[in-house]
Amino acid sequence: MSAIDTLPPLREVIATHGLSAKKALGQNFLLDLNLTAKIARQAGDLASCDVLEVGPGPGGLTRGLLAEGARRVVAVEKDARCLPALAEIAAAYPGRLEVLNADALALDWAAHLTPPIKVVANLPYNVGTELLVRWLTPAAWPPVWTSLTLMFQREVAERIVAQPGGKAYGRLAVLAQWRSTARIAMTLPPEAFTPPPKVRSAVVHLEALPEPRFPADPAVLERVVATAFNQRRKMLRAALRGLSPEIEDHLRAAGLTPTDRAEQVPIEGFCALARSLAG
Ligand code: SAM
C-alpha cells in the first residue's frame, strides 16, 4: 500500500467507518492507492480540469485523482455511510473536493462543475451502462465533458471499443465511436477489488470529438442502430422493416446490402442510412 497522501490506508478507513460492501450498490472497492493513482493518470492532465467522479465509496480513486493534481473533484455518492470518510479527504485537500450525497442518475451534475470537465469513475456495474449512454447522447454536441475514463466489466468495455464484424459490435460501439475515440486503457483482475467481483474489469478512456465522424441526425441514428441490433441475427431488410416500407431502397441508397446483418455495418453505413431515412 503506498502513501500517496497522509490519510490512513483504505483498509483502516473501511474498518473505522464500518463500510462493509453492499452488493445492491455495486460496491467493489479499490484499496491499492498505487492502482487508483494509475487509473487517475489514464485521464491525462487533470490540473486544468474539474473532475466528476461517480461512486467514490471510501475514496480510493478520489484520493488518486486529488494526488494526481485534479483542479477540483465533485464526487457523487449514493451511500451516506461513505460521507465521513469522504469528509476526511475533503479536509486533507482544502477547497478541492465537493461531495454530493445523491443518486447520479437523478442529479444535474453539470451545474456543480466548471469546464473543462473530465469524468473518471469506478462505476457501480448496475448503473454503468445507463450512465455511459446518457453521457454519449446529450442534447447537443460537443458534450459538456471532454473525456470519460470509466471502469466496466471487461465484456462491456469490449463492446464499447468493438469493430464491425464480431459479436461484441453493437449499439454501444456505434454510440461511443460515432462522436468519440474509445480505447481500453487498462485491464484489472477480480483480485484488484474488495470484495472481488466474479468478472474481470477494464478501464475505458473516451475522448469527445469536436464533431461526429459522419453527419447524421442523432435521434434517427439511435433509432436505426437500436432497431438493427435488436434483431441482430436477421438480415437488415427484415430487422429494419418497421422503419420504412421502402427500407430496401434506403439500404441501397446508403450503399448497404439488404441481406447483410447489423454487425457487418460500419458506423459510416448506419449514418448514411439515417440520412437517407431522414431525407
Ligand atoms: N470508487 C470506489 C472505489 O473505486 O473503490 C467505489 C467503487 S464501487 C464499484 C461503486 C460506488 O458507487 C459505491 O460506492 C456505491 O455506493 C456507489 N453508487 C452505486 N449506485 C450509485 C448511484 N446511483 N449514484 C451514485 N453512487 C452510486
CSV table of C-alpha atoms and ligand atoms in Angstrom, one decimal:
chain,number,residue,atom,x,y,z
A,1,MET,CA,0.0,0.0,0.0
A,2,SER,CA,1.5,3.3,-1.0
A,3,ALA,CA,1.4,6.7,0.8
A,4,ILE,CA,0.2,9.0,-2.0
A,5,ASP,CA,-1.2,11.2,0.8
A,6,THR,CA,-1.1,11.5,4.6
A,7,LEU,CA,-4.5,9.9,5.1
A,8,PRO,CA,-4.9,6.5,6.7
A,9,PRO,CA,-4.7,3.3,4.5
A,10,LEU,CA,-8.1,2.4,2.9
A,11,ARG,CA,-8.5,-0.8,4.9
A,12,GLU,CA,-8.3,1.2,8.1
A,13,VAL,CA,-10.8,3.8,6.7
A,14,ILE,CA,-13.2,1.0,5.9
A,15,ALA,CA,-12.9,-0.6,9.3
A,16,THR,CA,-13.2,2.8,11.1
A,17,HIS,CA,-16.3,3.8,9.3
A,18,GLY,CA,-17.9,0.3,9.1
A,19,LEU,CA,-18.1,0.3,5.3
A,20,SER,CA,-18.9,-3.3,4.6
A,21,ALA,CA,-19.6,-3.6,0.9
A,22,LYS,CA,-23.2,-3.7,-0.2
A,23,LYS,CA,-23.9,-5.8,-3.3
A,24,ALA,CA,-27.1,-3.9,-4.2
A,25,LEU,CA,-25.0,-0.7,-4.6
A,26,GLY,CA,-22.4,-2.4,-6.8
A,27,GLN,CA,-19.7,-1.9,-4.1
A,28,ASN,CA,-16.4,-3.4,-5.1
A,29,PHE,CA,-13.7,-1.2,-3.7
A,30,LEU,CA,-10.2,-0.4,-4.9
A,31,LEU,CA,-7.9,-0.3,-1.9
A,32,ASP,CA,-4.5,0.0,-3.6
A,33,LEU,CA,-3.7,3.7,-3.9
A,34,ASN,CA,-0.9,3.0,-6.5
A,35,LEU,CA,-3.6,1.5,-8.7
A,36,THR,CA,-6.1,4.3,-8.1
A,37,ALA,CA,-3.4,6.9,-9.0
A,38,LYS,CA,-2.6,4.9,-12.1
A,39,ILE,CA,-6.3,4.9,-13.1
A,40,ALA,CA,-6.4,8.7,-12.5
A,41,ARG,CA,-3.4,9.1,-14.8
A,42,GLN,CA,-5.3,7.5,-17.7
A,43,ALA,CA,-7.5,10.6,-17.8
A,44,GLY,CA,-4.5,12.7,-18.8
A,45,ASP,CA,-3.8,16.2,-17.4
A,46,LEU,CA,-6.2,16.9,-14.5
A,47,ALA,CA,-4.6,20.1,-13.2
A,48,SER,CA,-6.7,22.3,-15.5
A,49,CYS,CA,-9.9,20.3,-15.2
A,50,ASP,CA,-12.8,19.7,-12.9
A,51,VAL,CA,-13.4,16.0,-12.4
A,52,LEU,CA,-16.8,14.3,-11.9
A,53,GLU,CA,-16.4,11.1,-10.0
A,54,VAL,CA,-19.5,8.9,-9.7
A,55,GLY,CA,-19.5,6.5,-6.7
A,56,PRO,CA,-16.4,7.4,-4.7
A,57,GLY,CA,-17.2,4.9,-1.9
A,58,PRO,CA,-14.4,5.1,0.7
A,59,GLY,CA,-12.5,7.4,-1.6
A,60,GLY,CA,-9.6,5.3,-3.1
A,61,LEU,CA,-10.0,6.7,-6.6
A,62,THR,CA,-10.9,10.2,-5.2
A,63,ARG,CA,-7.5,10.2,-3.4
A,64,GLY,CA,-5.8,9.1,-6.6
A,65,LEU,CA,-7.4,12.0,-8.6
A,66,LEU,CA,-6.5,14.6,-6.0
A,67,ALA,CA,-2.9,13.3,-5.5
A,68,GLU,CA,-2.5,13.4,-9.3
A,69,GLY,CA,-3.4,17.1,-9.2
A,70,ALA,CA,-7.1,17.4,-10.2
A,71,ARG,CA,-8.1,21.0,-10.0
A,72,ARG,CA,-11.4,20.1,-8.3
A,73,VAL,CA,-13.3,16.8,-7.8
A,74,VAL,CA,-17.0,16.6,-7.5
A,75,ALA,CA,-17.8,13.2,-6.1
A,76,VAL,CA,-21.4,11.9,-6.2
A,77,GLU,CA,-22.1,9.1,-3.8
A,78,LYS,CA,-25.5,7.5,-3.0
A,79,ASP,CA,-24.4,5.7,0.1
A,80,ALA,CA,-24.5,8.1,3.1
A,81,ARG,CA,-22.3,5.7,5.1
A,82,CYS,CA,-19.3,6.9,3.0
A,83,LEU,CA,-19.7,10.6,3.8
A,84,PRO,CA,-17.5,10.7,7.0
A,85,ALA,CA,-14.6,9.0,5.1
A,86,LEU,CA,-15.0,11.4,2.2
A,87,ALA,CA,-15.1,14.4,4.6
A,88,GLU,CA,-11.7,13.4,5.8
A,89,ILE,CA,-10.4,13.5,2.3
A,90,ALA,CA,-12.0,16.9,1.7
A,91,ALA,CA,-10.3,18.3,4.8
A,92,ALA,CA,-6.9,17.0,3.6
A,93,TYR,CA,-7.4,18.8,0.2
A,94,PRO,CA,-9.0,22.1,1.2
A,95,GLY,CA,-11.3,23.6,-1.4
A,96,ARG,CA,-10.7,20.8,-4.0
A,97,LEU,CA,-13.3,18.1,-3.1
A,98,GLU,CA,-17.0,18.6,-3.1
A,99,VAL,CA,-19.1,15.5,-2.1
A,100,LEU,CA,-22.7,15.3,-3.1
A,101,ASN,CA,-24.8,12.6,-1.4
A,102,ALA,CA,-27.1,11.8,-4.3
A,103,ASP,CA,-28.1,9.3,-6.9
A,104,ALA,CA,-26.0,10.0,-10.0
A,105,LEU,CA,-28.9,9.0,-12.2
A,106,ALA,CA,-31.1,11.7,-10.8
A,107,LEU,CA,-28.7,14.6,-10.4
A,108,ASP,CA,-28.0,17.6,-12.6
A,109,TRP,CA,-24.2,17.2,-12.0
A,110,ALA,CA,-23.1,19.7,-14.6
A,111,ALA,CA,-24.4,22.5,-12.5
A,112,HIS,CA,-21.7,21.7,-9.9
A,113,LEU,CA,-18.7,21.8,-12.2
A,114,THR,CA,-16.8,24.3,-14.3
A,115,PRO,CA,-15.5,23.3,-17.7
A,116,PRO,CA,-13.3,21.7,-18.9
A,117,ILE,CA,-14.8,18.7,-17.3
A,118,LYS,CA,-13.4,15.1,-17.2
A,119,VAL,CA,-15.4,12.2,-15.9
A,120,VAL,CA,-13.5,9.5,-14.0
A,121,ALA,CA,-15.2,6.7,-12.2
A,122,ASN,CA,-15.1,3.1,-11.0
A,123,LEU,CA,-18.7,2.8,-11.8
A,124,PRO,CA,-21.3,0.7,-10.0
A,125,TYR,CA,-21.8,-2.0,-12.6
A,126,ASN,CA,-25.6,-1.9,-12.2
A,127,VAL,CA,-25.8,1.7,-13.4
A,128,GLY,CA,-22.6,2.0,-15.5
A,129,THR,CA,-24.1,1.4,-19.0
A,130,GLU,CA,-27.1,3.6,-18.3
A,131,LEU,CA,-24.7,6.5,-17.3
A,132,LEU,CA,-22.5,5.9,-20.3
A,133,VAL,CA,-25.4,6.0,-22.7
A,134,ARG,CA,-26.6,9.3,-21.2
A,135,TRP,CA,-23.1,10.8,-21.4
A,136,LEU,CA,-22.9,9.7,-25.1
A,137,THR,CA,-26.3,11.1,-26.0
A,138,PRO,CA,-26.6,14.7,-24.7
A,139,ALA,CA,-28.9,17.2,-26.3
A,140,ALA,CA,-26.0,19.0,-28.0
A,141,TRP,CA,-22.5,18.0,-29.2
A,142,PRO,CA,-19.7,18.6,-28.2
A,143,PRO,CA,-20.8,17.5,-24.8
A,144,VAL,CA,-20.0,19.2,-21.5
A,145,TRP,CA,-17.3,16.6,-20.8
A,146,THR,CA,-14.0,16.4,-22.7
A,147,SER,CA,-13.2,12.8,-21.7
A,148,LEU,CA,-14.6,9.8,-19.8
A,149,THR,CA,-12.3,7.4,-18.0
A,150,LEU,CA,-14.5,4.6,-16.7
A,151,MET,CA,-14.3,1.1,-15.2
A,152,PHE,CA,-16.5,-1.5,-16.6
A,153,GLN,CA,-16.9,-5.2,-16.7
A,154,ARG,CA,-14.4,-6.4,-19.3
A,155,GLU,CA,-17.1,-7.6,-21.5
A,156,VAL,CA,-18.9,-4.2,-21.6
A,157,ALA,CA,-15.5,-2.5,-22.2
A,158,GLU,CA,-15.0,-4.8,-25.2
A,159,ARG,CA,-18.4,-3.8,-26.6
A,160,ILE,CA,-17.6,-0.1,-26.3
A,161,VAL,CA,-14.4,-0.4,-28.4
A,162,ALA,CA,-15.6,-3.2,-30.7
A,163,GLN,CA,-15.1,-3.0,-34.5
A,164,PRO,CA,-17.7,-4.3,-37.1
A,165,GLY,CA,-17.7,-8.0,-37.8
A,166,GLY,CA,-17.9,-9.5,-34.4
A,167,LYS,CA,-20.4,-10.4,-31.7
A,168,ALA,CA,-19.2,-7.5,-29.4
A,169,TYR,CA,-20.1,-4.9,-32.1
A,170,GLY,CA,-23.4,-3.3,-31.4
A,171,ARG,CA,-25.3,-0.2,-30.2
A,172,LEU,CA,-22.7,0.7,-27.6
A,173,ALA,CA,-19.8,0.6,-30.1
A,174,VAL,CA,-21.7,2.8,-32.6
A,175,LEU,CA,-22.9,5.3,-29.9
A,176,ALA,CA,-19.4,5.5,-28.4
A,177,GLN,CA,-17.3,5.7,-31.6
A,178,TRP,CA,-19.5,7.9,-33.7
A,179,ARG,CA,-18.6,11.0,-31.7
A,180,SER,CA,-15.6,9.9,-29.6
A,181,THR,CA,-12.4,8.0,-29.7
A,182,ALA,CA,-12.6,4.9,-27.4
A,183,ARG,CA,-9.8,2.6,-26.2
A,184,ILE,CA,-9.3,0.1,-23.4
A,185,ALA,CA,-6.6,1.8,-21.2
A,186,MET,CA,-6.1,-0.9,-18.5
A,187,THR,CA,-7.5,-4.3,-17.6
A,188,LEU,CA,-7.8,-5.5,-14.0
A,189,PRO,CA,-8.3,-8.9,-12.4
A,190,PRO,CA,-11.0,-9.5,-9.9
A,191,GLU,CA,-8.5,-9.6,-7.0
A,192,ALA,CA,-7.8,-5.8,-7.6
A,193,PHE,CA,-11.2,-5.2,-5.8
A,194,THR,CA,-12.5,-5.9,-2.3
A,195,PRO,CA,-14.7,-7.9,-2.5
A,196,PRO,CA,-13.6,-9.4,-5.8
A,197,PRO,CA,-16.3,-9.4,-8.4
A,198,LYS,CA,-17.0,-12.5,-10.5
A,199,VAL,CA,-15.8,-10.9,-13.7
A,200,ARG,CA,-12.7,-9.2,-15.0
A,201,SER,CA,-12.8,-5.4,-15.3
A,202,ALA,CA,-11.3,-2.8,-17.7
A,203,VAL,CA,-10.9,0.9,-17.8
A,204,VAL,CA,-12.1,2.5,-21.0
A,205,HIS,CA,-10.9,6.0,-22.0
A,206,LEU,CA,-13.1,8.0,-24.4
A,207,GLU,CA,-12.4,11.5,-25.7
A,208,ALA,CA,-15.1,13.5,-27.3
A,209,LEU,CA,-14.5,14.5,-30.9
A,210,PRO,CA,-15.4,18.1,-31.7
A,211,GLU,CA,-17.8,16.9,-34.4
A,212,PRO,CA,-19.3,13.5,-35.3
A,213,ARG,CA,-17.2,11.4,-37.6
A,214,PHE,CA,-20.1,11.3,-40.2
A,215,PRO,CA,-23.2,13.5,-40.4
A,216,ALA,CA,-26.5,12.1,-39.1
A,217,ASP,CA,-29.4,13.2,-37.0
A,218,PRO,CA,-28.7,11.7,-33.6
A,219,ALA,CA,-32.3,10.7,-32.9
A,220,VAL,CA,-32.7,8.9,-36.3
A,221,LEU,CA,-29.3,7.3,-35.9
A,222,GLU,CA,-30.1,6.0,-32.4
A,223,ARG,CA,-33.4,4.6,-33.7
A,224,VAL,CA,-31.8,2.9,-36.7
A,225,VAL,CA,-29.0,1.4,-34.6
A,226,ALA,CA,-31.3,0.2,-31.8
A,227,THR,CA,-33.7,-1.4,-34.3
A,228,ALA,CA,-30.9,-3.0,-36.3
A,229,PHE,CA,-29.2,-4.6,-33.3
A,230,ASN,CA,-32.4,-5.5,-31.6
A,231,GLN,CA,-32.7,-8.3,-34.1
A,232,ARG,CA,-29.1,-8.7,-34.9
A,233,ARG,CA,-29.3,-12.2,-36.4
A,234,LYS,CA,-31.8,-11.1,-39.0
A,235,MET,CA,-30.9,-9.6,-42.4
A,236,LEU,CA,-31.0,-5.8,-42.4
A,237,ARG,CA,-34.1,-5.7,-44.7
A,238,ALA,CA,-36.1,-7.8,-42.2
A,239,ALA,CA,-34.6,-6.3,-39.0
A,240,LEU,CA,-35.3,-2.7,-40.2
A,241,ARG,CA,-38.7,-3.3,-41.9
A,242,GLY,CA,-40.6,-1.4,-39.3
A,243,LEU,CA,-38.6,1.8,-40.1
A,244,SER,CA,-39.9,2.3,-43.6
A,245,PRO,CA,-41.9,0.4,-46.2
A,246,GLU,CA,-39.1,1.3,-48.7
A,247,ILE,CA,-36.3,0.0,-46.4
A,248,GLU,CA,-34.6,-1.9,-49.2
A,249,ASP,CA,-34.3,1.3,-51.3
A,250,HIS,CA,-32.9,3.2,-48.3
A,251,LEU,CA,-30.4,0.5,-47.6
A,252,ARG,CA,-29.2,0.6,-51.2
A,253,ALA,CA,-29.1,4.4,-51.3
A,254,ALA,CA,-26.9,4.2,-48.2
A,255,GLY,CA,-24.5,1.8,-50.0
A,256,LEU,CA,-25.6,-1.2,-47.8
A,257,THR,CA,-26.6,-4.7,-48.8
A,258,PRO,CA,-30.1,-5.5,-47.7
A,259,THR,CA,-29.1,-9.2,-46.9
A,260,ASP,CA,-26.2,-8.1,-44.6
A,261,ARG,CA,-26.6,-8.2,-40.9
A,262,ALA,CA,-26.2,-5.3,-38.5
A,263,GLU,CA,-22.9,-6.4,-37.1
A,264,GLN,CA,-21.3,-6.1,-40.6
A,265,VAL,CA,-22.3,-2.4,-41.0
A,266,PRO,CA,-19.7,0.2,-40.1
A,267,ILE,CA,-20.6,3.4,-38.4
A,268,GLU,CA,-20.4,5.3,-41.7
A,269,GLY,CA,-23.1,2.9,-43.1
A,270,PHE,CA,-25.5,3.5,-40.2
A,271,CYS,CA,-25.0,7.3,-40.6
A,272,ALA,CA,-25.7,7.0,-44.4
A,273,LEU,CA,-28.9,5.0,-43.7
A,274,ALA,CA,-30.0,7.5,-41.1
A,275,ARG,CA,-29.5,10.4,-43.6
A,276,SER,CA,-31.5,8.5,-46.3
A,277,LEU,CA,-34.4,7.8,-43.9
A,278,ALA,CA,-34.4,11.3,-42.6
A,279,GLY,CA,-34.4,12.8,-46.1
B,1,SAM,N1,-14.8,4.5,-6.3
B,1,SAM,C1,-14.8,3.5,-5.3
B,1,SAM,C2,-13.6,2.6,-5.5
B,1,SAM,O1,-13.0,2.6,-6.6
B,1,SAM,O2,-13.2,1.9,-4.5
B,1,SAM,C3,-16.1,2.7,-5.2
B,1,SAM,C4,-16.5,2.0,-6.4
B,1,SAM,S1,-17.9,0.9,-6.3
B,1,SAM,C5,-17.6,-0.1,-7.7
B,1,SAM,C6,-19.3,1.9,-6.8
B,1,SAM,C7,-19.7,3.0,-5.9
B,1,SAM,O3,-20.8,3.7,-6.5
B,1,SAM,C8,-20.2,2.6,-4.5
B,1,SAM,O4,-19.6,3.4,-3.5
B,1,SAM,C9,-21.7,2.8,-4.5
B,1,SAM,O5,-22.2,3.1,-3.2
B,1,SAM,C10,-21.8,3.9,-5.5
B,1,SAM,N2,-23.1,4.0,-6.2
B,1,SAM,C11,-23.9,3.0,-6.5
B,1,SAM,N3,-25.0,3.5,-7.2
B,1,SAM,C12,-24.9,4.8,-7.2
B,1,SAM,C13,-25.7,5.9,-7.8
B,1,SAM,N4,-26.8,5.6,-8.5
B,1,SAM,N5,-25.3,7.1,-7.7
B,1,SAM,C14,-24.1,7.4,-7.0
B,1,SAM,N6,-23.3,6.5,-6.5
B,1,SAM,C15,-23.7,5.2,-6.6
